Short mmCIF file of C-alpha atoms in Angstrom, two decimals:
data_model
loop_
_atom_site.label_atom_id
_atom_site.label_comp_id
_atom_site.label_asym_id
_atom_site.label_seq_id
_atom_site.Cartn_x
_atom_site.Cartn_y
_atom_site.Cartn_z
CA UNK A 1 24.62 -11.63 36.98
CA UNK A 2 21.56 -13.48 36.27
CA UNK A 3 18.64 -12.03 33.60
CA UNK A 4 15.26 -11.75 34.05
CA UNK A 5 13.00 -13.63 31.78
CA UNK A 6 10.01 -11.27 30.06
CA UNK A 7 6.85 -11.70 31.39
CA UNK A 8 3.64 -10.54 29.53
CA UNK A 9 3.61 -7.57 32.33
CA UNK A 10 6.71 -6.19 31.70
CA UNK A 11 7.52 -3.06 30.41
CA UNK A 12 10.47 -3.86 28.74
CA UNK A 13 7.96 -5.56 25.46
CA UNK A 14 6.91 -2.25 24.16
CA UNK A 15 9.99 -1.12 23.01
CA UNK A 16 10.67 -4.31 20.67
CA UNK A 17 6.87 -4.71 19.63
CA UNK A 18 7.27 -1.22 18.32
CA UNK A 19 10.46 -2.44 16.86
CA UNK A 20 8.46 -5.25 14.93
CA UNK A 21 5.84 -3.17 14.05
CA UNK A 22 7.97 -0.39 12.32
CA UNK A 23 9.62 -3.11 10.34
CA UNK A 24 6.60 -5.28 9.27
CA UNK A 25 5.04 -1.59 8.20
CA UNK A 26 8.07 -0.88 6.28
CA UNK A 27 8.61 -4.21 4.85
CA UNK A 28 4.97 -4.14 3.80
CA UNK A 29 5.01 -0.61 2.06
CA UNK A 30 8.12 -1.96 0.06
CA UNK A 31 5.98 -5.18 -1.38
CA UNK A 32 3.26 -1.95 -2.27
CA UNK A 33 6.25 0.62 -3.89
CA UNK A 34 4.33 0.14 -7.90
CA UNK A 35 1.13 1.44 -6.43
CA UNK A 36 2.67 4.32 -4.88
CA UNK A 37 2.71 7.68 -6.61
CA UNK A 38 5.96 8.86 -8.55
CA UNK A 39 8.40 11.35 -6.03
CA UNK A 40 8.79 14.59 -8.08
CA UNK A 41 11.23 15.98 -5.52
CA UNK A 42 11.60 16.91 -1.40
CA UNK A 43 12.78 19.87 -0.49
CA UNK A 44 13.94 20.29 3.06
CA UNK A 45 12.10 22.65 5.94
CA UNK A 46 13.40 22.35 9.34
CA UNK A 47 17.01 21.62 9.49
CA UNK A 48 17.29 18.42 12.37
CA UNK A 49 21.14 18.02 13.35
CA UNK A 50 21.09 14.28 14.30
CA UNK A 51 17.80 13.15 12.31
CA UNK A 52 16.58 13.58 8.94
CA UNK A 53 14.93 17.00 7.93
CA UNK A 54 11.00 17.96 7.90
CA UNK A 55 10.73 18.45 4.22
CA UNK A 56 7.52 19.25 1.71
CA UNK A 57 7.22 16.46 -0.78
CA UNK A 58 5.47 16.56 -4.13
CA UNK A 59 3.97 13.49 -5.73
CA UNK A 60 2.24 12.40 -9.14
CA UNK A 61 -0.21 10.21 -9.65
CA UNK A 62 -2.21 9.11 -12.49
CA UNK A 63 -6.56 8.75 -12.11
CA UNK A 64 -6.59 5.05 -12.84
CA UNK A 65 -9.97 5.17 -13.90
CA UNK A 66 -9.76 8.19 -16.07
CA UNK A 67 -7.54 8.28 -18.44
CA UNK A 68 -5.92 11.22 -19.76
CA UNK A 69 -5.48 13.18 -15.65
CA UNK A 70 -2.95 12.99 -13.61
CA UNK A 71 -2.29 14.87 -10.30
CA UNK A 72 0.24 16.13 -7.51
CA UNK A 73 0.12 16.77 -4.48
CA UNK A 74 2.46 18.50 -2.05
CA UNK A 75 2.70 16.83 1.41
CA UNK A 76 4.73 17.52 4.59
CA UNK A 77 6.80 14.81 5.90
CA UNK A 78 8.12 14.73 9.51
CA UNK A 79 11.98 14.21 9.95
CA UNK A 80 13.30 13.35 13.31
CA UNK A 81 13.62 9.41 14.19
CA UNK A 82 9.90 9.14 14.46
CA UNK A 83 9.58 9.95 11.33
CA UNK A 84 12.48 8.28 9.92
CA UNK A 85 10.88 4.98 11.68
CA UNK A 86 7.64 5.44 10.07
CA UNK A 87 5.71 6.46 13.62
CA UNK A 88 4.99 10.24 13.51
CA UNK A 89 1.97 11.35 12.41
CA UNK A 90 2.11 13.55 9.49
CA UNK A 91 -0.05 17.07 9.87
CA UNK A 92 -2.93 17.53 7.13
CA UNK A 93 -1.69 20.26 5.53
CA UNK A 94 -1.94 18.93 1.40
CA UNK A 95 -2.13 20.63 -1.59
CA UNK A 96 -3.74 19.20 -4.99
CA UNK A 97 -3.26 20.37 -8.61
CA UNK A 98 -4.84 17.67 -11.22
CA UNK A 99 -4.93 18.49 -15.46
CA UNK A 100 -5.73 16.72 -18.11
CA UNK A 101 -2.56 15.38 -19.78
CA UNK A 102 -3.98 13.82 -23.11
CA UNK A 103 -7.73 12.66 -24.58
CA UNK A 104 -9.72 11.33 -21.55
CA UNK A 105 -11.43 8.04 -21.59
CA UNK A 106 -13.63 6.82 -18.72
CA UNK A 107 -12.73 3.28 -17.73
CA UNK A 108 -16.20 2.80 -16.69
CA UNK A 109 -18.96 3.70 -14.68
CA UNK A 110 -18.20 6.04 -11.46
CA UNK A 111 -19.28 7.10 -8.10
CA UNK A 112 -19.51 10.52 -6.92
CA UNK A 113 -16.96 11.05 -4.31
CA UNK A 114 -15.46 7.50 -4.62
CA UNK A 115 -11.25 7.13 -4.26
CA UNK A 116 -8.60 7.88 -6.71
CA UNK A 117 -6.18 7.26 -4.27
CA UNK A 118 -5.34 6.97 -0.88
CA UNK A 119 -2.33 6.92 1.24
CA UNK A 120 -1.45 6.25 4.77
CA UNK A 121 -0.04 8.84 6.98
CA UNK A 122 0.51 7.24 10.63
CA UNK A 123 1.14 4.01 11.85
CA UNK A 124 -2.61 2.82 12.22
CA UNK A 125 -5.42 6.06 12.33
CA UNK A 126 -4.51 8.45 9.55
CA UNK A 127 -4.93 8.12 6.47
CA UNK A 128 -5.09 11.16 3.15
CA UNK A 129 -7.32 10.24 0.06
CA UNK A 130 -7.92 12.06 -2.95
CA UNK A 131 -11.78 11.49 -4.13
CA UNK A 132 -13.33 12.41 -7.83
CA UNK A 133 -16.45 14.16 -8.53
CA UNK A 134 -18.28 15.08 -12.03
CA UNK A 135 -19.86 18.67 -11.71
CA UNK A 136 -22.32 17.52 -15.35
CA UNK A 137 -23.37 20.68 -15.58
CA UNK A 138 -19.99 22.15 -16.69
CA UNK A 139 -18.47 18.81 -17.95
CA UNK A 140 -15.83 19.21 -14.98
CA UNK A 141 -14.23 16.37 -13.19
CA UNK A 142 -13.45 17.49 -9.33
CA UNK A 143 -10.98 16.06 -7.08
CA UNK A 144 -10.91 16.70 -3.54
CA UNK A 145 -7.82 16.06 -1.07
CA UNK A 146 -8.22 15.64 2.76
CA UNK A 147 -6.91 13.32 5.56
CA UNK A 148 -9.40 11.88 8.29
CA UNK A 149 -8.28 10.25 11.58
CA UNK A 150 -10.06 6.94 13.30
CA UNK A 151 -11.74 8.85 16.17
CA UNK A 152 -11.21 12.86 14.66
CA UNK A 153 -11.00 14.07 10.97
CA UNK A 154 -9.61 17.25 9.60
CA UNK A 155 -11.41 19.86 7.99
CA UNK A 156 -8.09 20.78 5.90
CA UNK A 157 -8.57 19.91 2.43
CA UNK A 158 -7.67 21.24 -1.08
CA UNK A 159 -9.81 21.03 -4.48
CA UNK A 160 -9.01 20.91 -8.40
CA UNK A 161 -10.77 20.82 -11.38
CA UNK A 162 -10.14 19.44 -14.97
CA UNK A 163 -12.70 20.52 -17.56
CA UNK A 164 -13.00 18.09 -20.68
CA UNK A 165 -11.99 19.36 -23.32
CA UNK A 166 -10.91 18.11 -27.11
CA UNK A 167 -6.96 17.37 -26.86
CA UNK A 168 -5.29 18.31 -30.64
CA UNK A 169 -6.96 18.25 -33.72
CA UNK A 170 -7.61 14.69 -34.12
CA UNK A 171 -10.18 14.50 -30.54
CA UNK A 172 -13.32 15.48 -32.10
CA UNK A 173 -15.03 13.62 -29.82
CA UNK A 174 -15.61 15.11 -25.93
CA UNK A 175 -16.68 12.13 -23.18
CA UNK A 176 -19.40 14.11 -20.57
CA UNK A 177 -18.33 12.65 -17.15
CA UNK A 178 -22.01 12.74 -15.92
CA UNK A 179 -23.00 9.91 -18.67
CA UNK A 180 -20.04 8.01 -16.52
CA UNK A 181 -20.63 8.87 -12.55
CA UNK A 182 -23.74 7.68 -11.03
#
């Protein structure tokens, strides 16, 4: 029995270039694993017999340009082998919950809207990032959660706020977040 060589045409390329891909993907989010956010804990949804589990995963992360908030979010993660391969495309369904956790200090100067953090959540088109705001009036920092798509976004989306306030006895002194966000 002889084999066939591969030819650019054939079909048989797809398989092992999505072989490649999943690997290079996973290889590269491993060189990435101290910016990613800290696993709290999974919890498992739909029970796959052969294939790991659709769970609900919840995350912390700290602002990095605002210290003194940290936030987590509660994501869904597909099971199955597309999943396990790093291929499915997660839904948008994300939940948000940020609080101050000590005196806040502004890094520097802000945008409204800009990134806090993002994270992908399909091969190439999908992506969820969390954005900060500054509502001045109230001295309230806003963050926003939502996922958008290449071609199609998602109006799902969840929002928190963290007013400013003194932390203990010793913070006399209150930063206004609209001195810091232009």
């Amino acid at each position: 029995m002889t084999r066939k060589a591969l030819t650019p045409d054939d079909t048989r390329w797809k398989p092992l270039v999505l072989l490649v891909l999943a690997l290079a993907v996973g290889t590269a989010s491993g060189a990435l694993a101290a910016d990613e956010p800290d696993l709290i804990f999974r919890r498992s949804t739909v029970f796959k017999l052969l294939s790991p589990n659709d769970k609900l995963a919840t995350y912390g992360v700290d602002d990095p340009e605002v210290e003194g908030v940290a936030c987590h979010f509660t994501v869904p993660e597909k099971g199955g082998y597309k999943g396990w391969l790093g291929v499915a495309e997660q839904v948008s369904d994300i939940s948000l919950a940020c609080r101050q956790i000590g005196p806040i200090h502004f890094k520097g100067k802000l945008g409204q809207g800009d990134d806090m953090f993002r994270q992908r959540r399909s091969l190439f088109f999908k992506k969820m990032q969390i954005v900060r705001g500054c509502d001045a009036k109230r001295n309230v920092l806003v963050y926003m959660v939502y996922s958008d798509r290449l071609i199609e976004g998602s109006p799902k989306n969840s929002t928190s706020s963290v007013p400013i306030m003194p932390w203990g006895a010793a913070d006399t002194s209150v930063q206004k977040c609209g001195e810091f966000f232009q």
